XYZ file of C-alpha atoms in Angstrom:
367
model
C -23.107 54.163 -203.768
C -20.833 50.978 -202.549
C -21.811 47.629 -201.598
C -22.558 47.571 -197.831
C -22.071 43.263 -197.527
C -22.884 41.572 -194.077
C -20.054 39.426 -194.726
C -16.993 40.458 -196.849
C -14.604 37.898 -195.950
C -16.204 35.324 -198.223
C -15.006 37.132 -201.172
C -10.970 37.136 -200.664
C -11.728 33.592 -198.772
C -13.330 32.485 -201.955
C -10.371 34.012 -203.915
C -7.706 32.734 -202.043
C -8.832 29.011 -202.363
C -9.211 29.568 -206.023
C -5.460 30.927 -206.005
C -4.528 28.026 -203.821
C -5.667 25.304 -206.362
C -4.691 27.211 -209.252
C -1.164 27.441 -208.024
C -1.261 23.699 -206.585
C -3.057 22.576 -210.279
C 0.359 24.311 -212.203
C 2.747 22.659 -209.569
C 1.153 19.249 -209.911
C 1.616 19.566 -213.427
C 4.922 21.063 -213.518
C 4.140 24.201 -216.178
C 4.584 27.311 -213.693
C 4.326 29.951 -216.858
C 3.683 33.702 -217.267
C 0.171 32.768 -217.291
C -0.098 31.316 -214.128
C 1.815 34.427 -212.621
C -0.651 36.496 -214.468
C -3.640 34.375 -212.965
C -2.344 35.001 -209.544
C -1.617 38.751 -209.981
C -5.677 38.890 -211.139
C -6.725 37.286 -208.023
C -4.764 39.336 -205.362
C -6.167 42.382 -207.513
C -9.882 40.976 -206.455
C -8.834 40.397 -203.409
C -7.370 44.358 -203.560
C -10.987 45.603 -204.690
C -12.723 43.534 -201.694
C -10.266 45.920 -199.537
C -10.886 49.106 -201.363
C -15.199 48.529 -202.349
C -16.298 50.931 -199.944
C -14.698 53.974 -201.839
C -16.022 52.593 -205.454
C -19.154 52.964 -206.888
C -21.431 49.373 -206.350
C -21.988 49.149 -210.522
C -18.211 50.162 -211.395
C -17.162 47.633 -208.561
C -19.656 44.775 -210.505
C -18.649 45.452 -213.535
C -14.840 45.145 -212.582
C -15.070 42.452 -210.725
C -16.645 40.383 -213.457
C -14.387 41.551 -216.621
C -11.416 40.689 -213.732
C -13.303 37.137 -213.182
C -13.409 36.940 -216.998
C -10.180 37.234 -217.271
C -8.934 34.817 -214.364
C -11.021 32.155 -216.266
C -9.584 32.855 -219.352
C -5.748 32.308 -217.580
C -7.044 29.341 -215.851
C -6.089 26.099 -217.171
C -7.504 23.960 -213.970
C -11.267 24.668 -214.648
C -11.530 26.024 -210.701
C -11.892 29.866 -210.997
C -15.058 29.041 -212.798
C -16.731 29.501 -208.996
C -15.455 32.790 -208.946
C -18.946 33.604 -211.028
C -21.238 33.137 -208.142
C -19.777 36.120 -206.369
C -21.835 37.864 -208.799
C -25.091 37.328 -208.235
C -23.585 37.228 -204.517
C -22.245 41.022 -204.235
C -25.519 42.210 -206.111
C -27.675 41.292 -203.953
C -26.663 43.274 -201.628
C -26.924 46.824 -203.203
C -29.523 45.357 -206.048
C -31.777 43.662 -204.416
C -32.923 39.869 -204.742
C -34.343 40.270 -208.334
C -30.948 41.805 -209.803
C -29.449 39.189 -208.150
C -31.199 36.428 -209.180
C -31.511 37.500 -213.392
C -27.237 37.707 -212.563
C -27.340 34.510 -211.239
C -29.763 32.991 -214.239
C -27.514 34.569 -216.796
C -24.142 33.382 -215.713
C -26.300 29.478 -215.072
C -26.735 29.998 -218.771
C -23.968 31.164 -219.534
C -21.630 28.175 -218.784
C -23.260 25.608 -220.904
C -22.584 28.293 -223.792
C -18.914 28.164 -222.946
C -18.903 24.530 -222.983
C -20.708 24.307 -226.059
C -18.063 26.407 -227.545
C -14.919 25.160 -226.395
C -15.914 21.085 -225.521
C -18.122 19.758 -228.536
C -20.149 16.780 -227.244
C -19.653 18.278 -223.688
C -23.743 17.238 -222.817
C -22.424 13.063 -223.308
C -19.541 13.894 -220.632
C -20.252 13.385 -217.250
C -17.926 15.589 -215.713
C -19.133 18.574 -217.789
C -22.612 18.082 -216.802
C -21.600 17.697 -212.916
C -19.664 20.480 -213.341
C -23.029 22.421 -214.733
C -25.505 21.268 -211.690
C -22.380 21.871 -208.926
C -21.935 25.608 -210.429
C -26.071 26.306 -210.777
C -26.286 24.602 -207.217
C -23.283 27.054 -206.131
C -25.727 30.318 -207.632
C -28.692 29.076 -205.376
C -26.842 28.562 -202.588
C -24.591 31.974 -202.885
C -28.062 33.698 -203.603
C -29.789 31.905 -200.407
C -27.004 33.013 -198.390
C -26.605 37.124 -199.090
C -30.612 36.567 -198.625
C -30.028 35.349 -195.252
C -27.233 37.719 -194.226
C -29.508 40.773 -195.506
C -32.612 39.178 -193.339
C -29.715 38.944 -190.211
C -28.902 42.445 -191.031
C -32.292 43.844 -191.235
C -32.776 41.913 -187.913
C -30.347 43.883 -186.231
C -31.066 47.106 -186.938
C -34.881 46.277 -186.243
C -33.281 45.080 -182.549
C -31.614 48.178 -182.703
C -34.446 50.202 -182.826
C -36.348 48.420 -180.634
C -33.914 48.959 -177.751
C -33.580 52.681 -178.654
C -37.108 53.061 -178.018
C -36.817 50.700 -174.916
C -34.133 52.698 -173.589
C -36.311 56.037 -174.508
C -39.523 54.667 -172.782
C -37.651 53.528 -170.154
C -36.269 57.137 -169.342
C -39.534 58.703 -169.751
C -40.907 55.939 -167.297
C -38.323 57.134 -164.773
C -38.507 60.516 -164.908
C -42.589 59.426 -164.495
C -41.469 57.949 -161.139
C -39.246 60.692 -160.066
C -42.006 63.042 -160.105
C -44.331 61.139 -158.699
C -42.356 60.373 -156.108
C -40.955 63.971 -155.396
C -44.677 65.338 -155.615
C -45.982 62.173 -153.187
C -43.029 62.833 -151.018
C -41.672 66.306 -151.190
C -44.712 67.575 -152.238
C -47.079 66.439 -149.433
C -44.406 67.467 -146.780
C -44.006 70.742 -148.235
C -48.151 71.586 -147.816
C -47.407 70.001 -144.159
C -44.550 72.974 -143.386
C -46.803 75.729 -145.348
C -50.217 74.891 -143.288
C -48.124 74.248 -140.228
C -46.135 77.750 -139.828
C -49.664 79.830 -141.238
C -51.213 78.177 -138.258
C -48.368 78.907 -136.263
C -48.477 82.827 -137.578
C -52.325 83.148 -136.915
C -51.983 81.912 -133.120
C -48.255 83.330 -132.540
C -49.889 85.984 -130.118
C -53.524 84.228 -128.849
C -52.230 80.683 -128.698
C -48.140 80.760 -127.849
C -48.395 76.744 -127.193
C -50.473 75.598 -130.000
C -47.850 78.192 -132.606
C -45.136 76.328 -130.859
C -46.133 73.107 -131.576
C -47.429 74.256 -135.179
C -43.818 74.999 -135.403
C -42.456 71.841 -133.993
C -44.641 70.187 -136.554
C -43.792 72.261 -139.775
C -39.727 71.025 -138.840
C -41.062 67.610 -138.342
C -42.033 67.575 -141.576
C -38.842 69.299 -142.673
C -36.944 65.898 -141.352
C -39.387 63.870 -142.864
C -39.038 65.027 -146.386
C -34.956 64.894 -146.014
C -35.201 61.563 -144.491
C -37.279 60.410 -147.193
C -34.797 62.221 -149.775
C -32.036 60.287 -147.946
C -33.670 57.041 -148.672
C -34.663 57.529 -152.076
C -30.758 58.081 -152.688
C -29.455 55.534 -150.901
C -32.192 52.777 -150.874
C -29.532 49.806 -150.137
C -29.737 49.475 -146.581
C -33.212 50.636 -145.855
C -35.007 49.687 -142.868
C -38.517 47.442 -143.949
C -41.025 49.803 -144.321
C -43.889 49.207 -142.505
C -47.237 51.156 -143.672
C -49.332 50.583 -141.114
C -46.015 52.716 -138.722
C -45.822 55.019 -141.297
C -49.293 56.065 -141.869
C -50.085 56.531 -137.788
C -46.998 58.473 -137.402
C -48.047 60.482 -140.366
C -51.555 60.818 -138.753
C -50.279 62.048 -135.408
C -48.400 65.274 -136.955
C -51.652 66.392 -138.977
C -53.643 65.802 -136.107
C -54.602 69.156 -134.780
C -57.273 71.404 -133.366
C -59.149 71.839 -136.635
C -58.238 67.995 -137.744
C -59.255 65.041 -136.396
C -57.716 61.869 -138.402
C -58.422 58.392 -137.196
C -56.645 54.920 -138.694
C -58.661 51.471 -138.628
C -56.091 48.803 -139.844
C -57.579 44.931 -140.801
C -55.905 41.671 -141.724
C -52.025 41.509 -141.741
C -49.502 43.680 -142.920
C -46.560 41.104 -142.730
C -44.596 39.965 -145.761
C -46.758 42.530 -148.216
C -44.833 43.978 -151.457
C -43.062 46.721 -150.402
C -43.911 48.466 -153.899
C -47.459 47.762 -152.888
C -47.291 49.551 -149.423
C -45.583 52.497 -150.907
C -48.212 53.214 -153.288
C -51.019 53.239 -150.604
C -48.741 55.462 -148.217
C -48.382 57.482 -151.111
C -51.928 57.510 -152.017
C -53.153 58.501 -148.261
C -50.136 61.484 -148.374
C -51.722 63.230 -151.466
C -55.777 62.398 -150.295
C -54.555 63.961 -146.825
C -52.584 66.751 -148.618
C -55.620 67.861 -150.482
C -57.931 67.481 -147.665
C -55.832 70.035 -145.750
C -55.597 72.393 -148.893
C -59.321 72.264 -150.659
C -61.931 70.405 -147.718
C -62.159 72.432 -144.758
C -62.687 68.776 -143.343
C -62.541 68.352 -139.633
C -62.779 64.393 -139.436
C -60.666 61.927 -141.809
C -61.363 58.359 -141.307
C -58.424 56.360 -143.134
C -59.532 52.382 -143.327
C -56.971 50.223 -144.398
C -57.510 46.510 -145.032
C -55.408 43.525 -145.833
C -56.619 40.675 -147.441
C -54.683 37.325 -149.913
C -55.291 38.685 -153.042
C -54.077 42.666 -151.981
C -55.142 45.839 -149.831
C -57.710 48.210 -149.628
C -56.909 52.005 -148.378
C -60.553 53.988 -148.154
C -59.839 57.687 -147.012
C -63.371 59.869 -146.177
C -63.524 63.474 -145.260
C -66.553 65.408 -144.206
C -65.321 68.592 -146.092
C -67.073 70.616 -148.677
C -66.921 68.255 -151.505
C -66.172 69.669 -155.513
C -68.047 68.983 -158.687
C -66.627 66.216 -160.356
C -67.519 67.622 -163.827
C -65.309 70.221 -163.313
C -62.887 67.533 -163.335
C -61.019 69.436 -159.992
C -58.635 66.654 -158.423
C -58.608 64.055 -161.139
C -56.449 66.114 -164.098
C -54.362 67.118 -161.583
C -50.603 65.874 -161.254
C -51.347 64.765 -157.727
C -54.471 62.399 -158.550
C -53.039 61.202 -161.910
C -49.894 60.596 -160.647
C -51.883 58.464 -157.925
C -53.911 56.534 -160.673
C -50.761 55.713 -162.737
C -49.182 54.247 -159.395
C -51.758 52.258 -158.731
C -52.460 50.870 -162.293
C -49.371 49.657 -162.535
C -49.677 47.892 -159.776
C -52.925 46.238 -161.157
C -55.029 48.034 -158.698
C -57.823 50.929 -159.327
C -58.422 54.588 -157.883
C -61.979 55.780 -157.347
C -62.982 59.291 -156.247
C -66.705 60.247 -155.159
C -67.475 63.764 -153.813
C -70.502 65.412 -152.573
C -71.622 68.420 -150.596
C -70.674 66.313 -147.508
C -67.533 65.056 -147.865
C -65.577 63.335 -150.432
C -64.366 59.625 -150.548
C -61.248 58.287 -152.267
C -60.802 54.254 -152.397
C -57.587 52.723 -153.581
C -57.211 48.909 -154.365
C -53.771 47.234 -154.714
C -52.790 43.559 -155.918
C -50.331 41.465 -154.845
């Protein structure tokens, strides 16, 4: 295990000011010695292990680095390298934990007045030993507030890493959501269209030439619909406004048909509404008509659309057959949940009523 600390450089900084006023200290006083050169070499070597601590076991690296601070002190005849010590309780902390940390930082706090007891008799009447004793337990608390700090920065991080990882994950899973809605809404709906259009146009090919012709004409309608719509979704800069009042008439006059009569009544005003908001009904009234034409055997759809401040209303009725809501037909199905997750989002609600005589599906969308 090696020590992992958010911020190495204050280490060999802290080193290199120590060998800075050792070196100035022995100049001043004019007695540059072996044991000068000796307390330099011992610095540069901690500043060697700060390089190398990755690739040395955390307790051999502690252990070294205070015999090596030992022994600077012990070379030192300018009293600085004594703030070499709170590098221990420093470096612990961050591959011991705070409570490693702190007995360290106790124990070399004691420590000092031990020292000074031994080499300075009377030391506790001097005022520069006892300044020297609250500046060095001062310099434990703060080294010790600081790796806490850096860890709590570190363990930030990663938390914010995390986070955005599952952002970034939910986020993708949102969009592919949206991508399938969209290509069922879209692809989906015109698809049916083509389908009901060319069986129709098979079944009257020989009694009804016209009608299979324009059954025909419809099915490739809906064939340029779904690429245009596949063109837009691709390249959405550029897009004309979409208007869903346009949209869901022109939609109504292709599905129109012998069997099918579909009738629009539009209220309030369309102008200056969300896009986002339009698209949802429009999607809405694609998969309520798409189903209608599979499952009802409906022969009137009233769509009623309504504007109002606060959002917009889309109510689409059939007079088919109707399903048992128990059996739960319709609402687990992509189409319908889809539908309701569109909607939601959009602060609205989707509500689905079905009898023998028809079934009703009413959409609500804020602005």
């Amino acid at each position: 295990m090696s020590s992992t600390r958010p911020v190495p450089w204050v280490s060999p900084l802290l080193c290199l000011a120590v060998l800075a006023g050792g070196v100035y200290y022995a100049l001043v006083d004019a007695d540059p010695s072996a044991r000068q050169a000796g307390f330099s070499a011992l610095l540069l070597l901690l500043i060697g292990l700060d390089v190398l601590e990755r690739h040395i076991p955390a307790a051999v690296l502690l252990i070294t680095r205070t015999a090596l601070y030992i022994a600077v002190n012990a070379l030192d005849s300018s009293g600085v390298s004594r703030v070499l010590f709170v590098l221990i309780p420093f470096s612990a902390y961050f591959t011991f934990g705070r409570r490693i940390a702190i007995i360290l930082g106790a124990s070399c706090a004691a420590a000092l007045p031990v020292v000074f007891t031994i080499r300075v008799p009377g030391w506790q009447t001097r005022a520069e030993y006892v300044s020297d004793l609250v500046m060095f337990a001062l310099g434990i608390v703060l080294a010790i507030t600081m790796a806490a700090v850096a860890v709590r920065e570190r363990q930030a991080r990663v938390r914010l890493e995390q986070v955005m990882q599952e952002v970034e994950a939910l986020s993708a899973a949102q969009e592919r959501n949206r991508l399938a809605r969209e290509i069922h809404d879209s692809l989906g709906h015109h698809l049916t269209a083509i389908a009901v259009q060319l069986e129709k146009a098979t079944a009257f090919a020989e009694l009804d030439p016209p009608g299979a012709r324009d059954a025909v004409a419809n099915a490739r309608w809906s064939a340029d619909q779904a690429l245009t719509e596949v063109r837009h979704s691709v390249r959405t800069l550029g897009r004309r406004p979409f208007c869903l009042t346009d949209a869901l008439t022109e939609l109504i006059d292709h599905l129109n048909g012998d069997r099918l009569t579909i009738t629009l009544d539009v209220t309030g005003e369309e102008t200056g509404r969300p896009t986002t908001s339009l698209t949802a009904l429009y999607r809405a009234a694609q998969e309520a008509l798409t189903n209608t034409c599979r499952h009802s055997g409906a022969t009137n759809v009233r769509l009623s659309l309504a504007y109002d401040d606060s959002g917009a209303s889309l109510t689409v009725a059939d007079d088919g057959q109707g399903f048992d809501l128990r059996e739960g037909f319709g609402l687990q199905g992509f189409g319908l949940r889809g539908m309701r997750e569109r909607v939601a989002q959009l602060g609205g609600y989707l509500d689905l009523a079905s009898t023998p005589a028809g079934t009703t599906i009413s959409i609500r969308v804020s602005w």
